[in-house]
């Protein structure tokens, strides 16, 4: 996407150069030139947005895989899908996202139990014993 935006920007720069030449010889108005300048500014904003999106995507890739996406190679063939449910469960047993969800569920259950306990009434019993000799 970034490359596409950069190619578009190169085309806009050429268009701006041509528009300035036309303006200098009186072929287009100042408003026409301003419109081309606005398109160039929008093109630059699009490049900045694409760079930002790329940075976010790289950070998410690192967060998921633990590696940077420097030398990625295309995958020609995806791994086969497991044939039955048991194979799927075996492969996903230690998947980080599922383990995280499991621990989050356990934490939520414990938090629920603590919160529920706070709603119970408080009961206090006091007793006293004594003996008098006469």
Short mmCIF file of C-alpha atoms in Angstrom, two decimals:
data_model
loop_
_atom_site.label_atom_id
_atom_site.label_comp_id
_atom_site.label_asym_id
_atom_site.label_seq_id
_atom_site.Cartn_x
_atom_site.Cartn_y
_atom_site.Cartn_z
CA UNK A 1 0.00 0.00 0.00
CA UNK A 2 2.86 2.33 0.82
CA UNK A 3 4.48 1.67 -2.56
CA UNK A 4 1.20 2.47 -4.31
CA UNK A 5 0.91 5.75 -2.41
CA UNK A 6 4.51 6.63 -3.30
CA UNK A 7 3.90 5.92 -6.99
CA UNK A 8 0.75 8.05 -6.85
CA UNK A 9 2.77 10.83 -5.24
CA UNK A 10 5.36 10.66 -8.02
CA UNK A 11 2.55 11.07 -10.55
CA UNK A 12 1.13 13.99 -8.59
CA UNK A 13 4.55 15.64 -8.52
CA UNK A 14 4.79 15.34 -12.30
CA UNK A 15 1.28 16.75 -12.61
CA UNK A 16 2.25 19.66 -10.35
CA UNK A 17 5.33 20.38 -12.46
CA UNK A 18 3.23 20.41 -15.63
CA UNK A 19 0.54 22.54 -13.99
CA UNK A 20 3.11 25.11 -12.88
CA UNK A 21 4.43 25.32 -16.43
CA UNK A 22 0.90 25.79 -17.77
CA UNK A 23 0.19 28.42 -15.14
CA UNK A 24 3.37 30.31 -16.05
CA UNK A 25 2.23 30.61 -19.66
CA UNK A 26 -1.36 31.44 -18.71
CA UNK A 27 -3.00 28.18 -19.79
CA UNK A 28 -4.58 27.49 -16.37
CA UNK A 29 -5.85 29.68 -13.56
CA UNK A 30 -4.50 30.10 -10.05
CA UNK A 31 -7.50 28.07 -8.82
CA UNK A 32 -6.49 25.16 -11.07
CA UNK A 33 -2.95 25.30 -9.71
CA UNK A 34 -4.27 25.44 -6.14
CA UNK A 35 -6.34 22.33 -6.82
CA UNK A 36 -3.25 20.44 -7.99
CA UNK A 37 -1.34 21.65 -4.91
CA UNK A 38 -4.17 20.36 -2.73
CA UNK A 39 -3.96 16.98 -4.45
CA UNK A 40 -0.21 16.86 -3.78
CA UNK A 41 -0.81 17.72 -0.12
CA UNK A 42 -3.43 14.96 0.09
CA UNK A 43 -0.98 12.56 -1.54
CA UNK A 44 1.61 13.39 1.11
CA UNK A 45 -0.98 12.85 3.83
CA UNK A 46 -1.85 9.49 2.28
CA UNK A 47 1.83 8.48 2.34
CA UNK A 48 2.09 9.46 6.01
CA UNK A 49 -1.03 7.42 6.80
CA UNK A 50 0.30 4.42 4.87
CA UNK A 51 3.62 4.63 6.77
CA UNK A 52 1.72 4.77 10.04
CA UNK A 53 -0.39 1.76 9.05
CA UNK A 54 2.76 -0.13 8.11
CA UNK A 55 4.37 0.62 11.47
CA UNK A 56 1.26 -0.54 13.33
CA UNK A 57 1.09 -3.71 11.23
CA UNK A 58 4.75 -4.48 11.91
CA UNK A 59 4.21 -3.99 15.64
CA UNK A 60 1.19 -6.30 15.60
CA UNK A 61 3.17 -8.87 13.62
CA UNK A 62 5.95 -8.74 16.21
CA UNK A 63 3.44 -9.00 19.05
CA UNK A 64 1.89 -12.13 17.56
CA UNK A 65 5.02 -13.88 16.26
CA UNK A 66 7.84 -12.50 18.39
CA UNK A 67 9.89 -11.73 15.27
CA UNK A 68 10.15 -8.77 12.96
CA UNK A 69 8.79 -9.07 9.42
CA UNK A 70 12.13 -8.27 7.76
CA UNK A 71 12.78 -11.12 5.36
CA UNK A 72 9.40 -12.68 4.77
CA UNK A 73 9.04 -15.19 1.99
CA UNK A 74 5.75 -16.05 0.36
CA UNK A 75 4.15 -19.30 1.39
CA UNK A 76 3.49 -21.44 -1.66
CA UNK A 77 1.32 -23.95 0.09
CA UNK A 78 -0.54 -23.63 3.35
CA UNK A 79 -0.22 -26.46 5.85
CA UNK A 80 -2.99 -29.05 5.59
CA UNK A 81 -6.05 -28.64 7.75
CA UNK A 82 -6.29 -31.39 10.38
CA UNK A 83 -8.65 -34.20 9.43
CA UNK A 84 -10.53 -34.53 12.70
CA UNK A 85 -11.38 -32.67 15.87
CA UNK A 86 -8.85 -34.53 18.01
CA UNK A 87 -5.97 -33.36 15.79
CA UNK A 88 -7.25 -29.80 15.88
CA UNK A 89 -7.51 -29.87 19.67
CA UNK A 90 -4.02 -31.36 19.98
CA UNK A 91 -2.54 -28.62 17.78
CA UNK A 92 -4.35 -25.80 19.53
CA UNK A 93 -3.79 -26.99 23.09
CA UNK A 94 -0.78 -24.72 23.65
CA UNK A 95 -1.78 -21.89 21.33
CA UNK A 96 -0.87 -18.58 23.04
CA UNK A 97 -4.22 -16.93 22.31
CA UNK A 98 -6.15 -19.87 23.76
CA UNK A 99 -3.92 -20.07 26.82
CA UNK A 100 -4.38 -16.36 27.39
CA UNK A 101 -8.16 -16.72 27.07
CA UNK A 102 -8.08 -19.62 29.54
CA UNK A 103 -6.16 -17.56 32.12
CA UNK A 104 -8.39 -14.54 31.57
CA UNK A 105 -11.43 -16.75 32.15
CA UNK A 106 -9.94 -18.11 35.38
CA UNK A 107 -9.13 -14.59 36.57
CA UNK A 108 -12.66 -13.42 35.76
CA UNK A 109 -14.17 -16.36 37.65
CA UNK A 110 -12.05 -15.58 40.72
CA UNK A 111 -12.92 -11.90 40.51
CA UNK A 112 -16.60 -12.85 40.27
CA UNK A 113 -16.30 -15.05 43.37
CA UNK A 114 -14.64 -12.21 45.31
CA UNK A 115 -17.26 -9.72 44.21
CA UNK A 116 -20.07 -12.13 45.08
CA UNK A 117 -18.56 -12.68 48.53
CA UNK A 118 -18.66 -8.93 49.20
CA UNK A 119 -22.44 -9.00 48.74
CA UNK A 120 -23.02 -11.56 51.47
CA UNK A 121 -24.29 -10.27 54.80
CA UNK A 122 -21.85 -10.01 57.67
CA UNK A 123 -22.72 -12.06 60.73
CA UNK A 124 -21.04 -11.39 64.05
CA UNK A 125 -21.53 -13.59 67.09
CA UNK A 126 -20.44 -12.64 70.55
CA UNK A 127 -20.55 -14.90 73.54
CA UNK A 128 -19.58 -14.54 77.12
CA UNK A 129 -19.15 -17.13 79.80
CA UNK A 130 -18.59 -16.71 83.43
CA UNK A 131 -18.98 -18.33 86.83
CA UNK A 132 -19.81 -16.80 90.17
CA UNK A 133 -18.90 -18.38 93.47
CA UNK A 134 -21.21 -17.68 96.42
#
